[in-house]
Short mmCIF file of C-alpha atoms in Angstrom, two decimals:
data_model
loop_
_atom_site.label_atom_id
_atom_site.label_comp_id
_atom_site.label_asym_id
_atom_site.label_seq_id
_atom_site.Cartn_x
_atom_site.Cartn_y
_atom_site.Cartn_z
CA LEU A 717 11.14 -30.46 65.71
CA ARG A 718 10.31 -28.49 68.85
CA PHE A 719 7.89 -26.10 70.49
CA PRO A 720 9.06 -22.64 71.61
CA ASN A 721 9.62 -23.92 75.17
CA GLY A 722 12.16 -26.42 73.84
CA GLU A 723 9.96 -29.50 74.18
CA ARG A 724 10.61 -31.82 71.29
CA VAL A 725 7.88 -33.66 69.42
CA GLU A 726 8.17 -36.41 66.90
CA VAL A 727 6.61 -36.22 63.44
CA HIS A 728 6.35 -39.24 61.20
CA ALA A 729 6.70 -38.45 57.48
CA ASN A 730 6.44 -41.24 54.94
CA VAL A 731 7.33 -40.97 51.26
CA VAL A 732 5.23 -43.35 49.18
CA TYR A 733 5.09 -44.15 45.48
CA PHE A 734 1.52 -45.07 44.53
CA GLU A 735 2.67 -46.56 41.24
CA ASP A 736 4.48 -49.30 43.18
CA MET A 737 1.47 -50.14 45.38
CA THR A 738 -1.80 -51.96 44.86
CA PHE A 739 -4.96 -49.87 44.99
CA ALA A 740 -5.89 -51.39 48.36
CA GLN A 741 -2.47 -50.44 49.75
CA GLN A 742 -2.85 -46.89 48.45
CA LEU A 743 -6.21 -46.48 50.19
CA ASP A 744 -4.80 -47.88 53.43
CA VAL A 745 -2.07 -45.24 53.39
CA VAL A 746 -4.48 -42.40 52.60
CA LYS A 747 -7.14 -43.21 55.17
CA HIS A 748 -4.57 -43.35 57.99
CA ALA A 749 -2.77 -40.13 57.04
CA ASP A 750 -3.30 -36.91 58.97
CA VAL A 751 -1.85 -34.92 56.07
CA LEU A 752 -1.40 -35.87 52.41
CA VAL A 753 1.13 -33.82 50.45
CA GLY A 754 1.46 -34.27 46.70
CA VAL A 755 2.10 -32.53 43.40
CA HIS A 756 -0.91 -31.60 41.26
CA GLY A 757 -1.97 -34.75 39.42
CA ALA A 758 -4.46 -37.59 39.24
CA GLY A 759 -3.08 -39.24 42.38
CA LEU A 760 -4.65 -36.50 44.50
CA THR A 761 -8.11 -37.90 43.74
CA HIS A 762 -7.30 -40.11 46.73
CA VAL A 763 -8.59 -37.18 48.81
CA SER A 764 -11.97 -38.90 48.34
CA TRP A 765 -10.89 -41.50 50.92
CA MET A 766 -9.27 -39.17 53.45
CA ARG A 767 -10.76 -38.67 56.90
CA HIS A 768 -12.87 -35.58 57.48
CA ASP A 769 -10.38 -34.21 60.05
CA SER A 770 -7.33 -34.49 57.78
CA MET A 771 -5.61 -32.10 55.37
CA LEU A 772 -4.62 -32.12 51.69
CA ILE A 773 -1.62 -30.00 50.67
CA GLU A 774 -1.39 -29.63 46.90
CA ILE A 775 1.91 -28.54 45.34
CA VAL A 776 0.88 -26.63 42.21
CA PRO A 777 3.22 -25.91 39.25
CA PRO A 778 2.83 -22.41 37.77
CA GLN A 779 0.92 -23.48 34.64
CA TYR A 780 -1.80 -25.21 36.69
CA THR A 781 -2.69 -22.41 39.13
CA SER A 782 -6.20 -21.98 37.70
CA ARG A 783 -7.13 -25.66 38.15
CA VAL A 784 -9.10 -26.03 41.35
CA HIS A 785 -10.75 -29.47 41.07
CA PHE A 786 -8.75 -31.04 43.93
CA GLU A 787 -9.63 -28.05 46.11
CA PHE A 788 -13.30 -28.61 45.31
CA MET A 789 -12.96 -32.35 46.03
CA ALA A 790 -11.41 -31.55 49.42
CA GLN A 791 -14.25 -29.12 50.19
CA TRP A 792 -16.83 -31.75 49.23
CA ARG A 793 -15.10 -34.35 51.40
CA GLY A 794 -14.74 -32.00 54.37
CA VAL A 795 -10.94 -32.10 54.27
CA HIS A 796 -8.81 -29.07 55.12
CA TYR A 797 -7.01 -27.80 52.02
CA PHE A 798 -3.88 -25.75 51.37
CA LYS A 799 -2.33 -24.89 47.99
CA HIS A 800 1.45 -24.35 47.75
CA LEU A 801 2.20 -22.48 44.51
CA LEU A 802 5.58 -23.07 42.87
CA PRO A 803 7.35 -20.03 41.37
CA SER A 804 7.54 -19.59 37.60
CA ASN A 805 11.25 -20.55 37.56
CA SER A 806 10.69 -23.92 39.23
CA MET A 807 10.44 -25.93 35.98
CA ARG A 808 13.50 -28.07 35.30
CA GLY A 809 12.65 -29.18 31.77
CA GLY A 810 9.73 -31.29 30.58
CA GLN A 811 7.44 -32.06 33.49
CA SER A 812 10.06 -31.88 36.27
CA TYR A 813 9.89 -29.22 38.96
CA HIS A 814 12.11 -28.06 41.78
CA VAL A 815 10.42 -27.76 45.17
CA ASP A 816 12.30 -25.71 47.75
CA PRO A 817 11.88 -27.80 50.94
CA ASP A 818 12.41 -24.82 53.26
CA ALA A 819 9.83 -22.73 51.41
CA LEU A 820 7.36 -25.62 51.54
CA LYS A 821 7.94 -26.16 55.27
CA ASN A 822 7.58 -22.46 56.09
CA ALA A 823 4.37 -22.24 54.07
CA ILE A 824 2.57 -25.25 55.49
CA GLN A 825 3.82 -25.18 59.09
CA PRO A 826 1.20 -22.69 60.40
CA ARG A 827 -1.57 -24.64 58.64
CA LEU A 828 -0.46 -27.88 60.26
CA CYS A 829 -0.43 -26.16 63.64
CA ARG A 830 -3.99 -24.94 63.18
CA LEU A 831 -5.06 -28.38 61.99
CA ALA A 832 -3.60 -29.97 65.11
CA ARG A 833 -5.19 -27.43 67.45
CA THR A 834 -8.57 -27.66 65.67
CA LYS A 835 -8.63 -31.46 65.84
CA TYR A 836 -7.64 -31.41 69.50
CA GLN A 837 -10.48 -29.03 70.33
CA GLN A 838 -13.17 -31.03 68.50
CA PRO A 839 -15.55 -32.98 70.78
CA GLY A 840 -14.62 -36.64 70.81
CA ALA A 841 -11.22 -36.06 69.24
CA PRO A 842 -8.68 -38.79 70.02
CA LYS A 843 -6.64 -37.80 73.04
CA GLN A 844 -3.45 -39.12 71.54
CA LEU A 845 -3.50 -36.44 68.87
CA MET A 846 -2.07 -33.78 71.16
CA ALA A 847 -1.23 -33.73 74.81
CA PRO A 848 -2.72 -30.78 76.74
CA ALA A 849 0.69 -29.35 77.60
CA GLN A 850 1.58 -29.38 73.93
CA ALA A 851 -1.76 -27.76 73.08
CA ARG A 852 -1.00 -24.93 75.50
CA GLU A 853 2.36 -24.32 73.90
CA LEU A 854 0.79 -24.45 70.45
CA ASP A 855 -1.81 -21.84 71.34
CA ALA A 856 0.91 -19.54 72.62
CA ALA A 857 2.99 -19.96 69.46
CA LEU A 858 0.35 -19.82 66.71
CA THR A 859 0.49 -16.12 66.04
CA ALA A 860 4.26 -16.23 65.48
CA ALA A 861 4.33 -19.56 63.64
CA SER A 862 4.79 -18.10 60.20
CA THR A 863 7.35 -15.41 61.11
CA ASN A 864 9.79 -16.75 63.72
CA ASP A 865 12.46 -19.41 63.48
CA ASN A 866 10.99 -21.78 66.07
CA ASP A 867 9.97 -25.11 64.67
CA ILE A 868 6.42 -26.21 65.45
CA ALA A 869 5.14 -29.56 64.32
CA VAL A 870 1.98 -31.64 64.34
CA PRO A 871 2.49 -34.42 66.90
CA THR A 872 1.12 -37.76 65.74
CA THR A 873 1.75 -39.95 68.77
CA ASN A 874 1.35 -39.91 72.54
CA ALA A 875 4.16 -42.37 73.21
CA ASN A 876 6.14 -39.79 75.19
CA LYS A 877 3.15 -38.17 76.88
CA LYS A 878 3.76 -37.41 80.56
CA LYS A 879 1.28 -38.15 83.30
CA ASN A 880 0.86 -34.50 84.27
CA ASP A 881 -0.17 -33.82 80.66
CA GLU A 882 -3.61 -35.13 81.60
CA ALA A 883 -4.23 -32.05 83.76
CA PRO A 884 -6.73 -29.56 82.34
CA PRO A 885 -5.04 -27.01 80.09
CA GLU A 886 -4.52 -23.54 81.48
CA VAL A 887 -6.50 -20.67 80.01
CA PRO A 888 -4.06 -18.56 77.95
CA SER A 889 -3.83 -14.86 78.73
CA GLN A 890 -4.80 -14.07 75.15
CA PRO A 891 -7.52 -16.25 73.62
CA PRO A 892 -6.24 -18.21 70.61
CA PRO A 893 -7.48 -17.27 67.12
CA GLU A 894 -10.70 -19.02 66.28
CA VAL A 895 -10.89 -21.61 63.56
CA LEU A 896 -14.55 -22.20 63.01
CA MET A 897 -15.62 -25.24 61.00
CA ARG A 898 -19.25 -25.16 60.05
CA GLU A 899 -21.29 -27.86 58.43
CA GLN A 900 -24.42 -26.34 56.96
CA GLU A 901 -27.17 -28.19 55.18
CA ARG A 902 -29.08 -26.49 52.41
CA ASP A 903 -31.52 -28.09 50.03
CA ARG A 904 -33.32 -27.32 46.82
CA ASN A 905 -36.40 -29.29 45.89
CA ASP A 906 -35.86 -31.40 49.01
CA LYS A 907 -32.45 -32.57 47.78
CA GLY A 908 -29.99 -32.17 50.64
CA LYS A 909 -26.56 -30.69 50.06
CA TYR A 910 -23.83 -30.52 52.66
CA ILE A 911 -21.38 -27.67 52.30
CA GLN A 912 -18.41 -27.27 54.61
CA GLU A 913 -16.59 -23.99 54.82
CA LEU A 914 -13.60 -22.87 56.87
CA LEU A 915 -14.50 -19.42 58.13
CA PRO A 916 -11.75 -16.81 58.33
CA GLU A 917 -10.59 -15.84 61.75
CA PRO A 918 -11.44 -12.24 62.78
CA PRO A 919 -8.64 -10.04 64.16
CA ARG A 920 -8.54 -9.26 67.88
CA GLN A 921 -9.78 -5.67 67.55
CA TRP A 922 -11.43 -3.78 64.73
CA PRO A 923 -11.44 -0.06 64.01
CA SER A 924 -14.70 1.53 65.04
CA ALA A 925 -17.30 1.19 62.31
CA THR A 926 -18.49 4.31 60.51
CA ASP A 927 -22.11 5.27 60.19
CA LYS A 928 -21.94 4.78 56.40
CA LYS A 929 -24.54 2.33 55.14
CA LEU A 930 -23.44 -0.54 52.87
CA ALA A 931 -25.55 -2.40 50.31
CA VAL A 932 -24.20 -5.70 48.97
CA ILE A 933 -25.95 -6.18 45.63
CA VAL A 934 -26.06 -9.73 44.28
CA PRO A 935 -27.43 -10.44 40.75
CA PHE A 936 -29.05 -13.86 40.70
CA ARG A 937 -30.86 -16.52 38.74
CA ASP A 938 -30.86 -20.29 39.17
CA SER A 939 -31.48 -21.54 35.66
CA GLN A 940 -31.22 -24.95 34.00
CA SER A 941 -31.16 -23.45 30.49
CA LYS A 942 -27.34 -23.61 30.10
CA THR A 943 -27.36 -20.16 28.48
CA SER A 944 -25.23 -18.71 31.29
CA GLN A 945 -23.27 -19.91 34.32
CA GLY A 946 -26.49 -20.16 36.32
CA LEU A 947 -26.63 -23.80 37.43
CA ASN A 948 -26.87 -24.70 41.15
CA ARG A 949 -26.98 -21.06 42.21
CA THR A 950 -29.59 -21.52 44.95
CA ALA A 951 -27.10 -23.54 47.01
CA ASN A 952 -24.50 -20.82 46.38
CA LEU A 953 -26.96 -18.12 47.43
CA TYR A 954 -27.85 -19.71 50.76
CA GLN A 955 -24.22 -20.26 51.63
CA MET A 956 -23.16 -16.79 50.51
CA VAL A 957 -25.86 -14.91 52.45
CA GLU A 958 -25.21 -16.72 55.73
CA TYR A 959 -21.45 -16.42 55.35
CA MET A 960 -21.49 -12.72 54.44
CA ASN A 961 -23.76 -11.75 57.33
CA LYS A 962 -21.30 -13.23 59.82
CA PHE A 963 -18.24 -12.02 57.91
CA LEU A 964 -19.40 -8.40 57.79
CA ARG A 965 -20.50 -8.30 61.43
CA ASP A 966 -17.18 -9.80 62.50
CA ARG A 967 -15.54 -6.87 60.72
CA GLY A 968 -17.51 -4.24 62.59
CA ARG A 969 -20.00 -3.61 59.80
CA GLU A 970 -23.44 -3.11 61.30
CA ASN A 971 -25.19 -0.79 58.85
CA PHE A 972 -25.37 -3.16 55.90
CA LYS A 973 -27.93 -5.10 53.94
CA ILE A 974 -27.60 -7.87 51.34
CA ILE A 975 -29.82 -7.15 48.32
CA VAL A 976 -30.47 -10.09 45.99
CA VAL A 977 -31.85 -9.05 42.59
CA GLU A 978 -33.29 -12.09 40.81
CA GLN A 979 -34.22 -12.11 37.12
CA THR A 980 -37.33 -13.90 35.90
CA GLU A 981 -37.12 -16.73 33.37
CA GLY A 982 -37.91 -16.39 29.68
CA LYS A 983 -35.08 -14.15 28.47
CA LEU A 984 -31.30 -14.45 28.61
CA PHE A 985 -29.58 -13.46 31.84
CA ASN A 986 -28.51 -9.80 32.00
CA LYS A 987 -26.12 -9.19 34.89
CA GLY A 988 -25.60 -5.51 34.11
CA GLY A 989 -29.33 -4.88 33.99
CA LEU A 990 -29.74 -6.52 37.41
CA PHE A 991 -26.98 -4.38 38.93
CA ASN A 992 -28.70 -1.27 37.56
CA ALA A 993 -32.04 -2.42 38.98
CA GLY A 994 -30.39 -3.04 42.34
CA PHE A 995 -28.87 0.45 42.29
CA HIS A 996 -32.30 2.00 41.76
CA ILE A 997 -33.66 -0.03 44.68
CA VAL A 998 -30.96 1.06 47.17
CA GLN A 999 -29.59 4.42 45.98
CA ASN A 1000 -31.61 6.61 48.35
CA GLU A 1001 -31.03 4.48 51.46
CA PHE A 1002 -27.31 3.58 51.31
CA ASP A 1003 -24.01 5.44 51.02
CA TYR A 1004 -21.94 2.83 49.20
CA MET A 1005 -22.26 -0.64 47.77
CA VAL A 1006 -20.37 -3.76 46.78
CA LEU A 1007 -21.40 -5.33 43.48
CA HIS A 1008 -20.99 -8.97 44.46
CA ASP A 1009 -21.08 -12.28 42.58
CA VAL A 1010 -23.02 -15.00 44.39
CA ASP A 1011 -20.19 -17.53 44.18
CA GLN A 1012 -17.33 -15.47 45.66
CA LEU A 1013 -16.64 -15.46 49.43
CA PRO A 1014 -13.93 -13.27 51.02
CA GLU A 1015 -11.30 -15.21 52.95
CA SER A 1016 -8.96 -12.58 54.39
CA PRO A 1017 -9.84 -11.13 57.82
CA GLU A 1018 -8.22 -7.88 56.64
CA ASN A 1019 -10.83 -7.34 53.90
CA MET A 1020 -12.93 -4.85 55.83
CA TYR A 1021 -15.62 -3.80 53.30
CA GLU A 1022 -15.29 -0.29 54.74
CA TYR A 1023 -16.33 2.97 53.09
CA ASP A 1024 -13.77 4.33 50.63
CA GLU A 1025 -13.54 7.56 48.66
CA SER A 1026 -12.36 5.69 45.55
CA PRO A 1027 -13.77 2.67 43.71
CA VAL A 1028 -11.94 -0.49 44.88
CA HIS A 1029 -11.83 -3.93 43.29
CA LEU A 1030 -11.99 -6.28 46.29
CA CYS A 1031 -11.87 -9.70 44.58
CA SER A 1032 -8.32 -9.42 43.27
CA ALA A 1033 -7.24 -13.04 43.97
CA SER A 1034 -10.00 -15.61 43.55
CA SER A 1035 -9.41 -19.35 43.92
CA GLN A 1036 -11.21 -19.66 40.58
CA PHE A 1037 -8.02 -18.33 38.98
CA GLY A 1038 -5.45 -19.79 41.36
CA TYR A 1039 -5.60 -16.76 43.67
CA ARG A 1040 -4.24 -14.50 40.95
CA MET A 1041 -5.60 -11.75 38.74
CA ALA A 1042 -7.12 -13.43 35.69
CA TYR A 1043 -6.49 -10.42 33.42
CA ARG A 1044 -5.64 -6.73 33.64
CA THR A 1045 -9.15 -5.29 33.22
CA MET A 1046 -10.85 -7.62 35.71
CA VAL A 1047 -13.31 -5.91 38.08
CA GLY A 1048 -15.78 -8.78 38.64
CA GLY A 1049 -16.37 -10.85 41.76
CA ALA A 1050 -16.67 -7.98 44.25
CA MET A 1051 -16.41 -4.29 43.32
CA LYS A 1052 -16.85 -1.52 45.91
CA LEU A 1053 -17.92 2.04 45.07
CA THR A 1054 -20.13 4.84 46.32
CA MET A 1055 -23.51 5.75 44.88
CA GLU A 1056 -21.98 8.88 43.37
CA HIS A 1057 -19.26 6.83 41.67
CA TYR A 1058 -21.96 4.67 40.09
CA ARG A 1059 -23.86 7.71 38.87
CA THR A 1060 -20.70 9.24 37.44
CA ILE A 1061 -19.84 6.25 35.26
CA ARG A 1062 -23.55 5.70 34.41
CA GLY A 1063 -23.62 2.24 36.00
CA TYR A 1064 -23.42 -1.01 34.05
CA SER A 1065 -24.23 -1.49 30.39
CA ASN A 1066 -27.55 -3.21 29.69
CA PHE A 1067 -26.34 -4.56 26.34
CA TYR A 1068 -24.71 -7.87 27.32
CA TYR A 1069 -26.74 -11.09 27.65
CA GLY A 1070 -25.95 -14.67 28.62
CA TRP A 1071 -22.42 -14.80 29.99
CA GLY A 1072 -19.46 -12.45 30.01
CA GLN A 1073 -18.17 -9.02 28.94
CA GLU A 1074 -20.35 -6.77 31.11
CA ASP A 1075 -17.55 -6.55 33.72
CA ASP A 1076 -15.00 -5.65 31.03
CA ASP A 1077 -17.31 -2.89 29.81
CA PHE A 1078 -17.60 -1.66 33.41
CA TYR A 1079 -13.80 -1.43 33.72
CA TYR A 1080 -13.62 0.86 30.70
CA ARG A 1081 -16.42 3.01 32.13
CA LEU A 1082 -14.24 3.49 35.20
CA GLU A 1083 -11.24 4.27 32.99
CA ALA A 1084 -13.25 6.76 30.90
CA HIS A 1085 -14.08 8.76 34.01
CA GLY A 1086 -10.60 8.98 35.49
CA PHE A 1087 -10.64 6.00 37.86
CA ALA A 1088 -7.77 4.20 36.11
CA PRO A 1089 -5.67 2.49 37.15
CA VAL A 1090 -8.42 0.86 39.19
CA LYS A 1091 -7.56 0.60 42.89
CA ARG A 1092 -7.38 -3.03 44.04
CA LEU A 1093 -6.80 -4.90 47.27
CA ASP A 1094 -3.45 -6.65 47.26
CA SER A 1095 -3.56 -10.39 46.72
CA SER A 1096 -3.21 -11.21 50.43
CA LYS A 1097 -6.29 -9.17 51.39
CA GLY A 1098 -8.29 -9.77 48.20
CA ARG A 1099 -8.43 -13.57 48.48
CA TYR A 1100 -11.85 -15.04 47.65
CA LYS A 1101 -13.12 -18.60 47.68
CA ALA A 1102 -15.04 -19.50 44.52
CA LEU A 1103 -18.02 -21.70 45.40
CA PHE A 1104 -18.59 -24.75 43.25
CA HIS A 1105 -21.30 -24.85 40.59
CA PRO A 1106 -21.46 -26.73 37.27
CA ARG A 1107 -19.73 -24.86 34.44
CA VAL A 1108 -21.27 -24.48 30.99
CA MET A 1109 -18.69 -24.80 28.21
CA ASP A 1110 -18.31 -22.80 24.96
CA LEU A 1111 -20.35 -19.79 26.02
CA ASP A 1112 -17.62 -17.64 24.46
CA VAL A 1113 -18.45 -18.86 20.93
CA THR A 1114 -22.18 -18.18 20.93
CA PRO A 1115 -23.83 -15.65 18.59
CA VAL A 1116 -24.95 -13.42 21.48
CA PHE A 1117 -21.40 -13.40 22.92
CA LEU A 1118 -19.89 -12.45 19.56
CA ARG A 1119 -22.40 -9.63 19.23
CA GLY A 1120 -21.27 -8.42 22.64
CA THR A 1121 -17.62 -8.62 21.55
CA LYS A 1122 -18.29 -6.28 18.62
CA HIS A 1123 -20.10 -3.82 20.88
CA LEU A 1124 -17.34 -3.98 23.52
CA ARG A 1125 -14.55 -3.30 21.01
CA ALA A 1126 -16.34 -0.20 19.74
CA PHE A 1127 -16.93 1.02 23.29
CA ILE A 1128 -13.27 0.50 24.29
CA THR A 1129 -12.22 2.83 21.47
CA THR A 1130 -14.61 5.50 22.70
CA ALA A 1131 -13.88 5.06 26.42
CA SER A 1132 -10.10 5.14 25.92
CA ALA A 1133 -10.36 8.54 24.20
CA MET A 1134 -12.64 10.18 26.77
CA PRO A 1135 -10.04 11.12 29.46
CA ALA A 1136 -7.96 13.13 26.95
CA ALA A 1137 -11.08 14.67 25.41
CA ARG A 1138 -12.11 16.13 28.77
CA SER A 1139 -9.05 18.41 28.76
CA ASN A 1140 -9.43 19.40 25.10
CA PRO A 1141 -12.03 22.13 24.43
CA GLY A 1142 -12.05 21.16 20.77
CA GLN A 1143 -13.46 17.76 21.69
CA ALA A 1144 -16.44 19.11 23.65
CA GLN A 1145 -19.02 18.17 21.03
CA TRP A 1146 -17.62 14.65 20.62
CA LEU A 1147 -17.44 14.20 24.39
CA ALA A 1148 -21.05 15.34 24.82
CA LYS A 1149 -22.16 12.66 22.35
CA ALA A 1150 -20.08 10.01 24.13
CA ASP A 1151 -21.66 10.95 27.47
CA ALA A 1152 -25.10 10.86 25.90
CA ASP A 1153 -24.40 7.35 24.62
CA LEU A 1154 -23.51 6.29 28.16
CA ASP A 1155 -26.75 7.77 29.45
CA ALA A 1156 -28.60 5.72 26.84
CA ASP A 1157 -26.94 2.49 28.01
CA GLY A 1158 -26.63 2.52 31.77
CA TYR A 1159 -28.56 2.87 34.99
CA LYS A 1160 -30.62 5.78 33.59
CA SER A 1161 -31.99 3.57 30.83
CA ALA A 1162 -32.69 0.55 33.07
CA MET A 1163 -36.21 -0.78 32.54
CA PHE A 1164 -37.58 -3.24 35.09
CA LYS A 1165 -40.53 -4.08 37.29
CA VAL A 1166 -40.34 -5.50 40.82
CA LEU A 1167 -42.69 -8.49 40.98
CA LYS A 1168 -41.98 -9.74 44.50
CA LYS A 1169 -39.97 -8.91 47.61
CA THR A 1170 -39.07 -11.44 50.33
CA THR A 1171 -36.95 -11.10 53.47
CA ASP A 1172 -36.58 -14.73 54.56
CA ASP A 1173 -35.49 -16.68 51.47
CA PRO A 1174 -32.75 -17.04 52.48
CA PRO A 1175 -32.78 -15.36 55.90
CA GLY A 1176 -30.47 -12.38 56.18
CA CYS A 1177 -31.21 -10.62 52.90
CA GLU A 1178 -33.83 -8.75 50.91
CA ARG A 1179 -34.65 -10.63 47.71
CA TYR A 1180 -36.32 -8.87 44.79
CA LEU A 1181 -37.77 -10.77 41.83
CA VAL A 1182 -37.59 -8.40 38.87
CA ASP A 1183 -38.76 -8.55 35.28
CA LEU A 1184 -36.31 -6.77 32.95
CA LEU A 1185 -38.20 -4.86 30.26
CA PHE A 1186 -35.54 -3.90 27.72
CA PRO A 1187 -36.69 -3.93 24.09
CA ASN A 1188 -35.63 -6.84 21.88
CA MET A 1189 -34.26 -8.98 24.70
CA PRO A 1190 -32.90 -12.25 23.23
CA ALA A 1191 -34.52 -15.44 24.48
CA THR A 1192 -31.87 -17.83 23.13
CA LEU A 1193 -28.14 -17.66 22.44
CA ASP A 1194 -28.70 -17.38 18.68
CA ASP A 1195 -31.58 -14.89 18.88
CA VAL A 1196 -29.44 -12.15 17.27
CA GLU A 1197 -28.40 -10.97 13.80
CA GLN A 1198 -27.47 -13.68 11.30
CA GLU A 1199 -23.90 -12.44 10.92
CA PHE A 1200 -23.12 -13.46 14.49
CA VAL A 1201 -24.80 -16.84 14.04
CA ASP A 1202 -22.54 -17.51 11.03
CA GLN A 1203 -19.45 -16.41 12.96
CA ALA A 1204 -20.32 -18.66 15.89
CA ASN A 1205 -20.86 -21.69 13.66
CA ALA A 1206 -17.48 -21.16 11.98
CA MET A 1207 -15.69 -20.77 15.33
CA LYS A 1208 -17.32 -23.90 16.75
CA LYS A 1209 -16.23 -25.95 13.73
CA LYS A 1210 -12.66 -24.68 14.11
CA ARG A 1211 -12.67 -25.47 17.82
CA ARG A 1212 -13.90 -29.02 17.20
CA ARG A 1213 -11.11 -29.56 14.64
CA LEU A 1214 -8.53 -28.38 17.17
#
């Protein structure tokens, strides 16, 4: 392989079969590898023994795109990670897959270049990793690495290094893209957690920022009750707030504020109610907002979070779902809209408790008011990293979830008929009742009290502790009508049998 100036570099690639090696031999191979490439499977747990400056490249068959445990293990270990997705036609019967070597090389080559340049720039990095002359050529070629036909490789030896390579590298005319590796320490109850995150690289120049003011509203609760996906959220919150402050400023956003709306304990979590409370807090100060989950971080430098005249779903390709849309009506993760958009669709429903369905209801509110199909960022710009937190299983077979399902189905029928009814004078009375029902279950009917406001926990946000005051709020997952308790018990028994 060669650099654009024609200089050739040698890359050592070894194919190993772990099943033919002792465990000690396997670990010896892994700990000395700069890059480990393998198909999705248990063997990739060896990432636990990789060096912190190395990279894991996971080849993922189409049916496993939503499985992200090796990505999380790499993040925990501090190892660079790249996922190479195989196309749907790659299966060759049974569990055999065809991997196009050219497609794999073209996909991973720019990542290997960045890995080499990053390691060379780290203080104390071994000098044999990359000679300065090679580093200069790499910097000049990075921006074209994924589009031109020049081969660029990660050098792994200095055997052919020339004496004049020891001269200080020249400063390139254009500064190379930044790859910023942060190691941040956050703790809860004095228990330290180390989280490493690869920050996206900002483009060279940004369009001038508008004077529109942005509010990023984050519903939040760190709960150990296992009645929602609320475990370990304080660590997520600290990482998200710091990350988003830098991300937005790097994109030319100056008039923004992160608003964390935290629900008190005692009743089931109500995400929609918290979004509505957040809207009331910010509606007179800001022009538009992004309704943002605490565990989703934007990765693409082209995701600008700019003002838009239409509602836009930003989080269209989360790592939680293999960087693909999970389902057609998905609008969760990060949804951008103006204050007037939110008023038009009456905000979120306050009906859903625990986990799930409030985002689906929100989609149909958008559809009912003429915003369908919902505008989305394409998958290259809408990439989001899902932060790790423990997952609670079987929340979709709880009595409160089944009650929400019944309510959602009835609302879908109504919402789907509303666009046609708006152009039919004979449907005016029906439409007025449907609009009145939305008024009765949305931001206008939000009931809450702000108990506390802080501006330094974490730094970079305003955090509001609110007490939701809706009548008959369930305190447990089975604190609903008996019919839903019976349905949930039957579904759990069937699931256990399966």
